[in-house]
Amino acid sequence: MNTYTELLKNGGNLPIGVDDGYDEVKVVLPDGECLRIPSHAKSGIDSSISFGNEEKTIFSYKVEGKDYVAGKILEHDNTASDDYPISNLNKVVVMHALRKASLSEKHKLHICTGLPLKKFYKRGKPNADLIKRKMENLKSKNITSQDDYSLPEIVNHQVLAEGLAAWFDYITYFNSDGRIERHNDKYQQRIAVIDIGGRTTDIVVIKNGAIDYERSSTIDAGMLNIKEEVRELIRDELEVEINNEQMHTAINEGKVKLWGEWEDVQDIVARAESIITTRIESEAKHKLKNASDIDVVLFVGGTVNKIKGKIYNWFRTQVIVEQPGFANARGMQKYAQMLLESE
């Protein structure tokens, strides 16, 4: 039987983890390769003009007869909405990420994606309607590439609660045969996961596969909130509105180009990070108290690396996992693989 590495090359059924966040999409392939791209897309056509043999960075798609573009675009549509996980915009971003991972029509994908905890659960039970709509949205075949790239087919789609996926990654491993096994000692521990993402932060407490709902929550605080704070501080202090391209350099390089000159905004970014991090810390300590009964507090999520210096000494047993931005996607990939191999 072909290995997953061979299936990636030649085509076939593949279990894929897709953490389709509001700020970034993270993809984990069954050979362990990881890919992340910004959740940048917009409705409409590509209005840019290329000269010479420049590398293609903007890609056009059509969904239900409507035009969209994705990739390195200057301005993009807002993803910070409740409807984003079931929208055409989400479909474009996810399919673009799968394309960037070199997946095409020869691949039949068994994917797992996620929803924030308070979206996945409704009154303590899975929100069956929303989960079903999200599953069907990505499985539908109503999207095409406008440059004749044959997109992969999603034949199976499962959805996990974000944070819970990171827990699954923590308590499982690949055995010598490449199959998913469980660390029984970790499974029996009481574990808290603090998942700091793009739009939300999930706090979830789990033991023996059961969630403690009283100590779990989702708050609207993440990288998009940091960016909004940066935007407002720059507006107040420098009296200028910045676009998304300027925001990118502000967040990643601590500077912004205004009227042809670079302006240092490291202090502004640091203050914005502190405002949002303080909000997250307050909610985490409200839910977990001193966490004395919790074996380990796991920090995961795409925003963790950015604010790592501000996450210290919150809890005695806290751990920032390896590659925290991919923790959910790794758990989703393992979950998809476990289901595929059990068929």
mmCIF file with all atom_site columns, C-alpha atoms in Angstrom, residues 117-118 121 123-125 161 163-164 167 187 189-193 202-218 283-284 286-289 291 293-294:
data_model
loop_
_atom_site.group_PDB
_atom_site.id
_atom_site.type_symbol
_atom_site.label_atom_id
_atom_site.label_alt_id
_atom_site.label_comp_id
_atom_site.label_asym_id
_atom_site.label_entity_id
_atom_site.label_seq_id
_atom_site.pdbx_PDB_ins_code
_atom_site.Cartn_x
_atom_site.Cartn_y
_atom_site.Cartn_z
_atom_site.occupancy
_atom_site.B_iso_or_equiv
_atom_site.pdbx_formal_charge
_atom_site.auth_seq_id
_atom_site.auth_comp_id
_atom_site.auth_asym_id
_atom_site.auth_atom_id
_atom_site.pdbx_PDB_model_num
ATOM 1  C CA . LEU A 1 117 ? -15.547 26.712 21.463 1.00 0.00 ? 117 LEU A CA 1
ATOM 2  C CA . LYS A 1 118 ? -18.609 28.946 21.944 1.00 0.00 ? 118 LYS A CA 1
ATOM 3  C CA . TYR A 1 121 ? -21.114 24.168 21.470 1.00 0.00 ? 121 TYR A CA 1
ATOM 4  C CA . ARG A 1 123 ? -26.027 25.146 25.607 1.00 0.00 ? 123 ARG A CA 1
ATOM 5  C CA . GLY A 1 124 ? -23.465 22.453 26.355 1.00 0.00 ? 124 GLY A CA 1
ATOM 6  C CA . LYS A 1 125 ? -24.166 20.403 23.221 1.00 0.00 ? 125 LYS A CA 1
ATOM 7  C CA . ALA A 1 161 ? -13.785 22.624 18.628 1.00 0.00 ? 161 ALA A CA 1
ATOM 8  C CA . GLY A 1 163 ? -8.569  24.032 21.671 1.00 0.00 ? 163 GLY A CA 1
ATOM 9  C CA . LEU A 1 164 ? -10.007 20.531 21.788 1.00 0.00 ? 164 LEU A CA 1
ATOM 10 C CA . TRP A 1 167 ? -5.623  18.776 23.271 1.00 0.00 ? 167 TRP A CA 1
ATOM 11 C CA . TYR A 1 187 ? -5.381  11.475 28.601 1.00 0.00 ? 187 TYR A CA 1
ATOM 12 C CA . GLN A 1 189 ? -4.617  14.383 33.285 1.00 0.00 ? 189 GLN A CA 1
ATOM 13 C CA . ARG A 1 190 ? -6.699  17.498 33.866 1.00 0.00 ? 190 ARG A CA 1
ATOM 14 C CA . ILE A 1 191 ? -5.445  19.789 31.102 1.00 0.00 ? 191 ILE A CA 1
ATOM 15 C CA . ALA A 1 192 ? -6.246  23.418 30.348 1.00 0.00 ? 192 ALA A CA 1
ATOM 16 C CA . VAL A 1 193 ? -5.747  24.717 26.822 1.00 0.00 ? 193 VAL A CA 1
ATOM 17 C CA . ASP A 1 202 ? -10.569 29.653 23.693 1.00 0.00 ? 202 ASP A CA 1
ATOM 18 C CA . ILE A 1 203 ? -10.039 28.492 27.247 1.00 0.00 ? 203 ILE A CA 1
ATOM 19 C CA . VAL A 1 204 ? -10.964 24.840 27.680 1.00 0.00 ? 204 VAL A CA 1
ATOM 20 C CA . VAL A 1 205 ? -10.431 22.402 30.555 1.00 0.00 ? 205 VAL A CA 1
ATOM 21 C CA . ILE A 1 206 ? -10.457 18.694 29.686 1.00 0.00 ? 206 ILE A CA 1
ATOM 22 C CA . LYS A 1 207 ? -9.964  15.427 31.570 1.00 0.00 ? 207 LYS A CA 1
ATOM 23 C CA . ASN A 1 208 ? -10.523 11.922 30.229 1.00 0.00 ? 208 ASN A CA 1
ATOM 24 C CA . GLY A 1 209 ? -12.002 13.424 27.074 1.00 0.00 ? 209 GLY A CA 1
ATOM 25 C CA . ALA A 1 210 ? -14.685 15.376 28.972 1.00 0.00 ? 210 ALA A CA 1
ATOM 26 C CA . ILE A 1 211 ? -14.890 19.184 28.909 1.00 0.00 ? 211 ILE A CA 1
ATOM 27 C CA . ASP A 1 212 ? -15.494 21.146 32.098 1.00 0.00 ? 212 ASP A CA 1
ATOM 28 C CA . TYR A 1 213 ? -17.891 23.745 30.687 1.00 0.00 ? 213 TYR A CA 1
ATOM 29 C CA . GLU A 1 214 ? -17.937 25.851 33.838 1.00 0.00 ? 214 GLU A CA 1
ATOM 30 C CA . ARG A 1 215 ? -14.233 26.545 33.483 1.00 0.00 ? 215 ARG A CA 1
ATOM 31 C CA . SER A 1 216 ? -14.213 26.878 29.696 1.00 0.00 ? 216 SER A CA 1
ATOM 32 C CA . SER A 1 217 ? -15.035 29.914 27.568 1.00 0.00 ? 217 SER A CA 1
ATOM 33 C CA . THR A 1 218 ? -14.371 31.863 24.385 1.00 0.00 ? 218 THR A CA 1
ATOM 34 C CA . GLU A 1 283 ? -10.209 35.899 31.720 1.00 0.00 ? 283 GLU A CA 1
ATOM 35 C CA . ALA A 1 284 ? -7.849  32.926 31.991 1.00 0.00 ? 284 ALA A CA 1
ATOM 36 C CA . HIS A 1 286 ? -10.971 34.132 36.246 1.00 0.00 ? 286 HIS A CA 1
ATOM 37 C CA . LYS A 1 287 ? -11.730 30.699 34.783 1.00 0.00 ? 287 LYS A CA 1
ATOM 38 C CA . LEU A 1 288 ? -8.750  28.713 36.071 1.00 0.00 ? 288 LEU A CA 1
ATOM 39 C CA . LYS A 1 289 ? -8.034  30.588 39.342 1.00 0.00 ? 289 LYS A CA 1
ATOM 40 C CA . ALA A 1 291 ? -4.835  26.287 38.368 1.00 0.00 ? 291 ALA A CA 1
ATOM 41 C CA . ASP A 1 293 ? -5.726  21.272 40.333 1.00 0.00 ? 293 ASP A CA 1
ATOM 42 C CA . ILE A 1 294 ? -4.593  21.377 36.691 1.00 0.00 ? 294 ILE A CA 1
#
